[in-house]
mmCIF file of C-alpha atoms in Angstrom:
data_model
loop_
_atom_site.group_PDB
_atom_site.id
_atom_site.type_symbol
_atom_site.label_atom_id
_atom_site.label_comp_id
_atom_site.label_asym_id
_atom_site.label_seq_id
_atom_site.Cartn_x
_atom_site.Cartn_y
_atom_site.Cartn_z
ATOM 1 C CA TYR A 172 -23.004 30.270 6.119
ATOM 2 C CA SER A 173 -21.082 32.615 8.404
ATOM 3 C CA PHE A 174 -18.430 29.931 8.930
ATOM 4 C CA ILE A 175 -17.982 29.556 5.160
ATOM 5 C CA LYS A 176 -17.929 33.312 4.703
ATOM 6 C CA ASN A 177 -15.288 33.763 7.426
ATOM 7 C CA LYS A 178 -13.205 30.907 6.024
ATOM 8 C CA MET A 179 -13.343 32.420 2.529
ATOM 9 C CA ALA A 180 -12.303 35.762 3.970
ATOM 10 C CA SER A 181 -9.359 34.100 5.714
ATOM 11 C CA VAL A 182 -8.277 32.400 2.486
ATOM 12 C CA SER A 183 -8.572 35.700 0.626
ATOM 13 C CA CYS A 184 -6.378 37.408 3.224
ATOM 14 C CA LEU A 185 -3.823 34.608 2.971
ATOM 15 C CA VAL A 186 -3.697 34.897 -0.817
ATOM 16 C CA LEU A 187 -3.327 38.658 -0.527
ATOM 17 C CA LEU A 188 -0.470 38.284 1.956
ATOM 18 C CA CYS A 189 1.277 35.801 -0.326
ATOM 19 C CA CYS A 190 0.944 38.201 -3.250
ATOM 20 C CA VAL A 191 2.278 41.090 -1.185
ATOM 21 C CA ALA A 192 5.231 38.946 -0.053
ATOM 22 C CA PHE A 193 5.973 37.991 -3.654
ATOM 23 C CA VAL A 194 5.779 41.569 -4.921
ATOM 24 C CA ALA A 195 8.178 42.628 -2.168
ATOM 25 C CA ALA A 196 10.714 39.995 -3.246
ATOM 26 C CA ASN A 197 13.677 40.738 -5.446
ATOM 27 C CA ASP A 198 17.094 39.641 -6.626
ATOM 28 C CA PRO A 199 19.412 38.198 -5.433
ATOM 29 C CA ALA A 200 17.157 35.166 -4.977
ATOM 30 C CA PRO A 201 17.730 32.308 -2.469
ATOM 31 C CA SER A 202 18.213 29.944 -5.433
ATOM 32 C CA TRP A 203 21.538 31.673 -6.178
ATOM 33 C CA LEU A 204 24.622 29.969 -4.784
ATOM 34 C CA THR A 205 27.352 32.469 -5.549
ATOM 35 C CA TYR A 206 27.666 35.479 -7.832
ATOM 36 C CA ALA A 207 29.437 38.665 -8.869
ATOM 37 C CA SER A 208 27.787 42.052 -9.244
ATOM 38 C CA TYR A 209 28.456 45.598 -10.366
ATOM 39 C CA THR A 210 26.141 48.608 -10.147
ATOM 40 C CA ALA A 211 26.775 51.633 -12.323
ATOM 41 C CA PRO A 212 27.321 54.934 -10.458
ATOM 42 C CA ASN A 213 24.116 56.893 -9.862
ATOM 43 C CA ASN A 214 22.195 53.846 -11.092
ATOM 44 C CA ALA A 215 22.925 54.789 -14.694
ATOM 45 C CA ARG A 216 21.672 52.410 -17.386
ATOM 46 C CA ILE A 217 23.806 49.502 -18.562
ATOM 47 C CA THR A 218 23.341 49.645 -22.315
ATOM 48 C CA MET A 219 25.562 46.720 -23.325
ATOM 49 C CA LEU A 220 27.023 43.674 -21.596
ATOM 50 C CA ASN A 221 28.984 41.004 -23.484
ATOM 51 C CA THR A 222 30.830 37.886 -22.356
ATOM 52 C CA THR A 223 31.965 34.371 -23.296
ATOM 53 C CA TRP A 224 31.987 31.186 -21.215
ATOM 54 C CA VAL A 225 32.915 27.567 -21.821
ATOM 55 C CA VAL A 226 30.404 24.763 -21.272
ATOM 56 C CA PRO A 227 31.654 22.692 -18.284
ATOM 57 C CA SER A 228 32.169 18.929 -18.251
ATOM 58 C CA LYS A 229 29.256 16.586 -17.573
ATOM 59 C CA PRO A 230 28.516 15.507 -13.983
ATOM 60 C CA SER A 231 29.192 11.975 -12.774
ATOM 61 C CA LYS A 232 25.553 11.700 -11.663
ATOM 62 C CA MET A 233 23.072 12.472 -14.398
ATOM 63 C CA PHE A 234 20.133 13.566 -12.212
ATOM 64 C CA GLY A 235 19.575 15.429 -8.940
ATOM 65 C CA SER A 236 21.250 18.657 -10.020
ATOM 66 C CA ASN A 237 18.049 20.762 -9.961
ATOM 67 C CA ALA A 238 19.119 22.148 -13.344
ATOM 68 C CA PRO A 239 21.949 24.488 -12.371
ATOM 69 C CA GLY A 240 22.363 27.591 -14.493
ATOM 70 C CA TRP A 241 25.477 29.598 -15.282
ATOM 71 C CA TRP A 242 24.264 32.934 -16.527
ATOM 72 C CA TYR A 243 24.838 36.665 -16.597
ATOM 73 C CA GLY A 244 22.313 39.454 -16.846
ATOM 74 C CA VAL A 245 21.143 42.954 -16.042
ATOM 75 C CA GLN A 246 18.654 44.105 -13.415
ATOM 76 C CA THR A 247 17.694 47.220 -11.457
ATOM 77 C CA ALA A 248 19.909 48.191 -8.515
ATOM 78 C CA GLU A 249 17.119 47.167 -6.127
ATOM 79 C CA GLY A 250 16.631 43.848 -7.955
ATOM 80 C CA ASP A 251 12.919 44.490 -8.404
ATOM 81 C CA GLY A 252 12.629 44.860 -12.189
ATOM 82 C CA ALA A 253 13.261 42.633 -15.177
ATOM 83 C CA LEU A 254 16.180 40.219 -14.781
ATOM 84 C CA ILE A 255 17.331 39.836 -18.387
ATOM 85 C CA GLN A 256 19.539 36.734 -18.586
ATOM 86 C CA PRO A 257 21.111 34.605 -21.332
ATOM 87 C CA ILE A 258 21.419 31.146 -19.741
ATOM 88 C CA LEU A 259 23.458 27.952 -19.903
ATOM 89 C CA ALA A 260 21.740 25.177 -17.907
ATOM 90 C CA TRP A 261 22.322 21.490 -17.254
ATOM 91 C CA GLY A 262 19.388 19.069 -16.920
ATOM 92 C CA TYR A 263 16.732 21.446 -18.227
ATOM 93 C CA GLN A 264 15.854 19.068 -21.084
ATOM 94 C CA GLY A 265 17.303 15.835 -19.795
ATOM 95 C CA PRO A 266 20.992 15.005 -19.129
ATOM 96 C CA VAL A 267 22.341 17.609 -21.559
ATOM 97 C CA TYR A 268 23.409 21.248 -21.541
ATOM 98 C CA SER A 269 20.992 23.790 -22.985
ATOM 99 C CA MET A 270 21.418 27.420 -23.987
ATOM 100 C CA PHE A 271 18.502 29.826 -24.138
ATOM 101 C CA ASN A 272 17.450 33.345 -23.204
ATOM 102 C CA GLY A 273 15.227 34.136 -20.248
ATOM 103 C CA VAL A 274 13.638 36.979 -18.308
ATOM 104 C CA PHE A 275 12.228 36.819 -14.815
ATOM 105 C CA ASP A 276 10.304 40.056 -14.295
ATOM 106 C CA TRP A 277 9.745 40.905 -10.647
ATOM 107 C CA THR A 278 7.477 43.739 -11.802
ATOM 108 C CA ASP A 279 4.653 41.237 -12.315
ATOM 109 C CA GLY A 280 6.262 37.919 -11.316
ATOM 110 C CA SER A 281 6.339 36.544 -14.866
ATOM 111 C CA TRP A 282 8.863 34.116 -16.358
ATOM 112 C CA HIS A 283 9.640 34.187 -20.067
ATOM 113 C CA THR A 284 11.952 32.117 -22.262
ATOM 114 C CA SER A 285 13.049 32.217 -25.871
ATOM 115 C CA ASN A 286 11.198 30.000 -28.336
ATOM 116 C CA GLU A 287 14.495 28.285 -29.106
ATOM 117 C CA VAL A 288 16.391 26.068 -26.675
ATOM 118 C CA TYR A 289 19.495 24.452 -28.172
ATOM 119 C CA THR A 290 21.649 21.607 -26.867
ATOM 120 C CA VAL A 291 25.332 22.488 -26.466
ATOM 121 C CA GLU A 292 28.337 20.299 -25.706
ATOM 122 C CA PRO A 293 31.049 20.392 -23.015
ATOM 123 C CA GLY A 294 34.037 22.412 -24.171
ATOM 124 C CA GLN A 295 32.076 24.623 -26.542
ATOM 125 C CA THR A 296 32.443 28.372 -26.073
ATOM 126 C CA LEU A 297 29.269 30.411 -25.718
ATOM 127 C CA THR A 298 29.346 34.004 -26.916
ATOM 128 C CA SER A 299 26.644 36.361 -25.740
ATOM 129 C CA SER A 300 25.577 39.989 -25.878
ATOM 130 C CA THR A 301 22.788 41.894 -24.123
ATOM 131 C CA TYR A 302 22.075 45.424 -25.286
ATOM 132 C CA PHE A 303 19.544 48.229 -24.825
ATOM 133 C CA ASN A 304 17.582 49.275 -27.899
ATOM 134 C CA GLY A 305 17.041 52.901 -26.879
ATOM 135 C CA PRO A 306 14.448 54.810 -24.802
ATOM 136 C CA GLU A 307 11.787 54.728 -27.498
ATOM 137 C CA ALA A 308 11.872 50.951 -27.861
ATOM 138 C CA ASN A 309 12.523 50.571 -24.101
ATOM 139 C CA SER A 310 13.700 47.019 -24.677
ATOM 140 C CA TYR A 311 16.755 44.791 -24.399
ATOM 141 C CA THR A 312 17.959 42.229 -26.914
ATOM 142 C CA MET A 313 19.791 39.069 -25.834
ATOM 143 C CA VAL A 314 21.974 37.063 -28.205
ATOM 144 C CA ILE A 315 23.577 33.749 -27.264
ATOM 145 C CA SER A 316 25.545 31.481 -29.618
ATOM 146 C CA ASN A 317 27.730 28.381 -29.540
ATOM 147 C CA GLY A 318 29.212 29.178 -32.959
ATOM 148 C CA ASP A 319 26.864 26.826 -34.805
ATOM 149 C CA LYS A 320 23.487 28.071 -33.621
ATOM 150 C CA SER A 321 22.362 31.427 -32.291
ATOM 151 C CA ILE A 322 19.314 32.680 -30.379
ATOM 152 C CA THR A 323 18.215 36.313 -30.525
ATOM 153 C CA THR A 324 15.462 37.448 -28.170
ATOM 154 C CA THR A 325 14.079 40.917 -27.449
ATOM 155 C CA TYR A 326 12.198 41.823 -24.270
ATOM 156 C CA ARG A 327 10.317 45.090 -23.828
ATOM 157 C CA LEU A 328 10.366 46.455 -20.278
ATOM 158 C CA LEU A 329 6.955 46.701 -18.620
ATOM 159 C CA PRO A 330 5.344 50.134 -18.178
ATOM 160 C CA ALA A 331 5.378 49.614 -14.392
ATOM 161 C CA GLN A 332 9.185 49.522 -14.348
ATOM 162 C CA HIS A 333 10.567 53.039 -13.990
ATOM 163 C CA LYS A 334 14.127 52.237 -12.876
ATOM 164 C CA ASN A 335 17.199 51.706 -15.026
ATOM 165 C CA GLU A 336 18.780 48.300 -15.529
ATOM 166 C CA SER A 337 21.906 49.446 -13.707
ATOM 167 C CA THR A 338 23.261 46.255 -12.103
ATOM 168 C CA ALA A 339 25.145 43.433 -13.819
ATOM 169 C CA TYR A 340 25.173 39.902 -12.398
ATOM 170 C CA PHE A 341 27.235 36.775 -13.121
ATOM 171 C CA VAL A 342 25.610 33.854 -11.308
ATOM 172 C CA LEU A 343 25.539 30.157 -10.461
ATOM 173 C CA GLU A 344 21.915 29.276 -9.674
ATOM 174 C CA HIS A 345 20.026 26.223 -8.314
ATOM 175 C CA GLN A 346 21.467 24.185 -5.455
ATOM 176 C CA PRO A 347 21.780 20.441 -6.215
ATOM 177 C CA ASP A 348 20.406 17.510 -4.223
ATOM 178 C CA SER A 349 23.920 16.056 -4.337
ATOM 179 C CA CYS A 350 27.174 17.687 -5.383
ATOM 180 C CA ASN A 351 28.150 14.861 -7.739
ATOM 181 C CA ALA A 352 25.199 15.975 -9.883
ATOM 182 C CA TYR A 353 27.258 19.101 -10.661
ATOM 183 C CA PRO A 354 29.923 19.125 -13.433
ATOM 184 C CA THR A 355 33.080 17.243 -12.479
ATOM 185 C CA ASN A 356 35.565 19.909 -13.627
ATOM 186 C CA GLY A 357 34.299 22.336 -10.980
ATOM 187 C CA VAL A 358 34.735 25.608 -12.869
ATOM 188 C CA CYS A 359 32.951 27.999 -15.202
ATOM 189 C CA THR A 360 34.763 31.173 -16.250
ATOM 190 C CA PHE A 361 33.076 34.214 -17.733
ATOM 191 C CA ALA A 362 35.694 35.898 -19.917
ATOM 192 C CA ASN A 363 35.994 38.795 -22.350
ATOM 193 C CA ILE A 364 33.505 40.827 -20.337
ATOM 194 C CA TYR A 365 32.677 44.123 -22.014
ATOM 195 C CA MET A 366 30.271 46.720 -20.634
ATOM 196 C CA GLU A 367 28.823 50.038 -21.726
ATOM 197 C CA VAL A 368 26.908 52.438 -19.485
ATOM 198 C CA ASP A 369 24.802 55.067 -21.238
ATOM 199 C CA GLY A 370 26.558 54.078 -24.450
ATOM 200 C CA GLN A 371 30.088 54.570 -23.131
ATOM 201 C CA PRO A 372 32.636 51.797 -22.401
ATOM 202 C CA VAL A 373 33.390 51.315 -18.702
ATOM 203 C CA THR A 374 35.755 49.211 -16.610
ATOM 204 C CA PRO A 375 33.504 47.607 -13.982
ATOM 205 C CA SER A 376 34.686 46.874 -10.445
ATOM 206 C CA PHE A 377 32.919 43.619 -9.697
ATOM 207 C CA THR A 378 32.258 42.354 -6.173
ATOM 208 C CA ALA A 379 31.946 38.662 -5.252
ATOM 209 C CA HIS A 380 29.059 37.477 -3.045
ATOM 210 C CA GLN A 381 27.876 34.277 -1.388
ATOM 211 C CA GLU A 382 24.072 33.953 -1.342
ATOM 212 C CA GLN A 383 23.132 30.321 -0.526
ATOM 213 C CA PRO A 384 26.360 28.505 -1.468
ATOM 214 C CA LYS A 385 26.571 24.728 -1.659
ATOM 215 C CA CYS A 386 29.301 22.301 -2.750
ATOM 216 C CA ASN A 387 32.006 24.780 -1.655
ATOM 217 C CA SER A 388 30.955 27.086 -4.490
ATOM 218 C CA GLN A 389 32.496 30.526 -4.703
ATOM 219 C CA THR A 390 33.121 33.416 -7.070
ATOM 220 C CA ASP A 391 36.561 34.888 -7.781
ATOM 221 C CA ILE A 392 37.042 38.210 -9.543
ATOM 222 C CA VAL A 393 40.128 37.646 -11.675
ATOM 223 C CA ASP A 394 39.999 41.090 -13.281
ATOM 224 C CA ALA A 395 37.458 43.478 -14.850
ATOM 225 C CA LYS A 396 37.053 41.135 -17.827
ATOM 226 C CA THR A 397 37.151 37.744 -16.090
ATOM 227 C CA ILE A 398 34.987 36.123 -13.382
ATOM 228 C CA LYS A 399 35.575 32.544 -12.239
ATOM 229 C CA ILE A 400 32.871 30.484 -10.485
ATOM 230 C CA THR A 401 34.032 27.230 -8.869
ATOM 231 C CA TRP A 402 32.497 24.319 -6.926
ATOM 232 C CA ASP A 403 33.509 20.910 -5.586
ATOM 233 C CA ALA A 404 31.565 18.036 -7.129
ATOM 234 C CA THR A 405 32.917 15.658 -4.449
ATOM 235 C CA SER A 406 31.591 17.729 -1.550
ATOM 236 C CA LYS A 407 28.802 16.430 0.714
ATOM 237 C CA ASP A 408 27.430 19.933 1.261
ATOM 238 C CA ALA A 409 24.282 19.872 -0.872
ATOM 239 C CA GLY A 410 20.560 20.488 -0.535
ATOM 240 C CA VAL A 411 18.483 23.643 -0.411
ATOM 241 C CA LYS A 412 18.315 25.654 2.792
ATOM 242 C CA LYS A 413 14.757 26.434 3.878
ATOM 243 C CA THR A 414 13.863 30.097 3.631
ATOM 244 C CA ASN A 415 10.823 32.331 3.850
ATOM 245 C CA ALA A 416 12.060 34.441 0.948
ATOM 246 C CA ALA A 417 10.321 34.160 -2.411
ATOM 247 C CA ILE A 418 12.113 31.858 -4.851
ATOM 248 C CA PRO A 419 11.271 32.636 -8.475
ATOM 249 C CA MET A 420 10.072 29.628 -10.446
ATOM 250 C CA LYS A 421 12.287 29.570 -13.527
ATOM 251 C CA TRP A 422 13.624 26.594 -15.453
ATOM 252 C CA LYS A 423 13.569 23.242 -13.652
ATOM 253 C CA GLU A 424 15.213 19.873 -13.988
ATOM 254 C CA ALA A 425 13.558 17.705 -16.634
ATOM 255 C CA GLY A 426 10.643 15.833 -15.104
ATOM 256 C CA ARG A 427 10.081 18.439 -12.379
ATOM 257 C CA PRO A 428 7.257 20.714 -13.499
ATOM 258 C CA ASN A 429 7.630 24.469 -13.327
ATOM 259 C CA LYS A 430 4.818 26.092 -11.352
ATOM 260 C CA LEU A 431 4.965 29.201 -13.493
ATOM 261 C CA THR A 432 3.894 28.944 -17.089
ATOM 262 C CA SER A 433 6.757 29.617 -19.457
ATOM 263 C CA SER A 434 5.930 32.047 -22.224
ATOM 264 C CA THR A 435 7.751 33.377 -25.208
ATOM 265 C CA ILE A 436 9.043 36.901 -25.070
#
């Protein structure tokens, strides 16, 4: 009996340690390859962020991409709140591109997606806006459209989050098993970027970062309104580097189950 009791205590401690490690995690996550960021002075609230981006070409290999996502979003300066992110992903629902809205909330470790997920085609332009609905509502609304279909999703910030969404991200996420499972054209450009902080237009000074880059991926800041993310689909530099950091379970390649239950927002 004492052996069982001690073993159960050990398991309980292990679970507690895992939970503590997860709670301590934040963005940027190890699943990010390359990205751009901007944090408003004094961690003021980003109240609007708009952009457009063109759906890349299809990859030469239909599977093994790990469902890469090209997305932008807002988050706290410490990366420990709600990551509110309109998303373009390849391979999420088979060998097609999908657009949808998502939120990974580090406050409680939950992953949420819009009810709607629409297939989009290479060459189509996505137009998106993310905006704050005011202190009383304490929520953000995401809108993403390909011109034919549109998804509007609102997410209310959790009571445990007391920090402003003051950082903007533009990201390539999910390292592939092989680089030829990434789009052949090797580029995704976020254009027409428009930002408001506390309701006032600003000209953000973005900074490029390399998190866990693969396939020679990198981010170039063209100007305050344009961010270019590139990669080499012929590179042999693929695979995911092992890390002890928490990797949030978001969308996955079709056929690879997500360990976190997706829920509507």
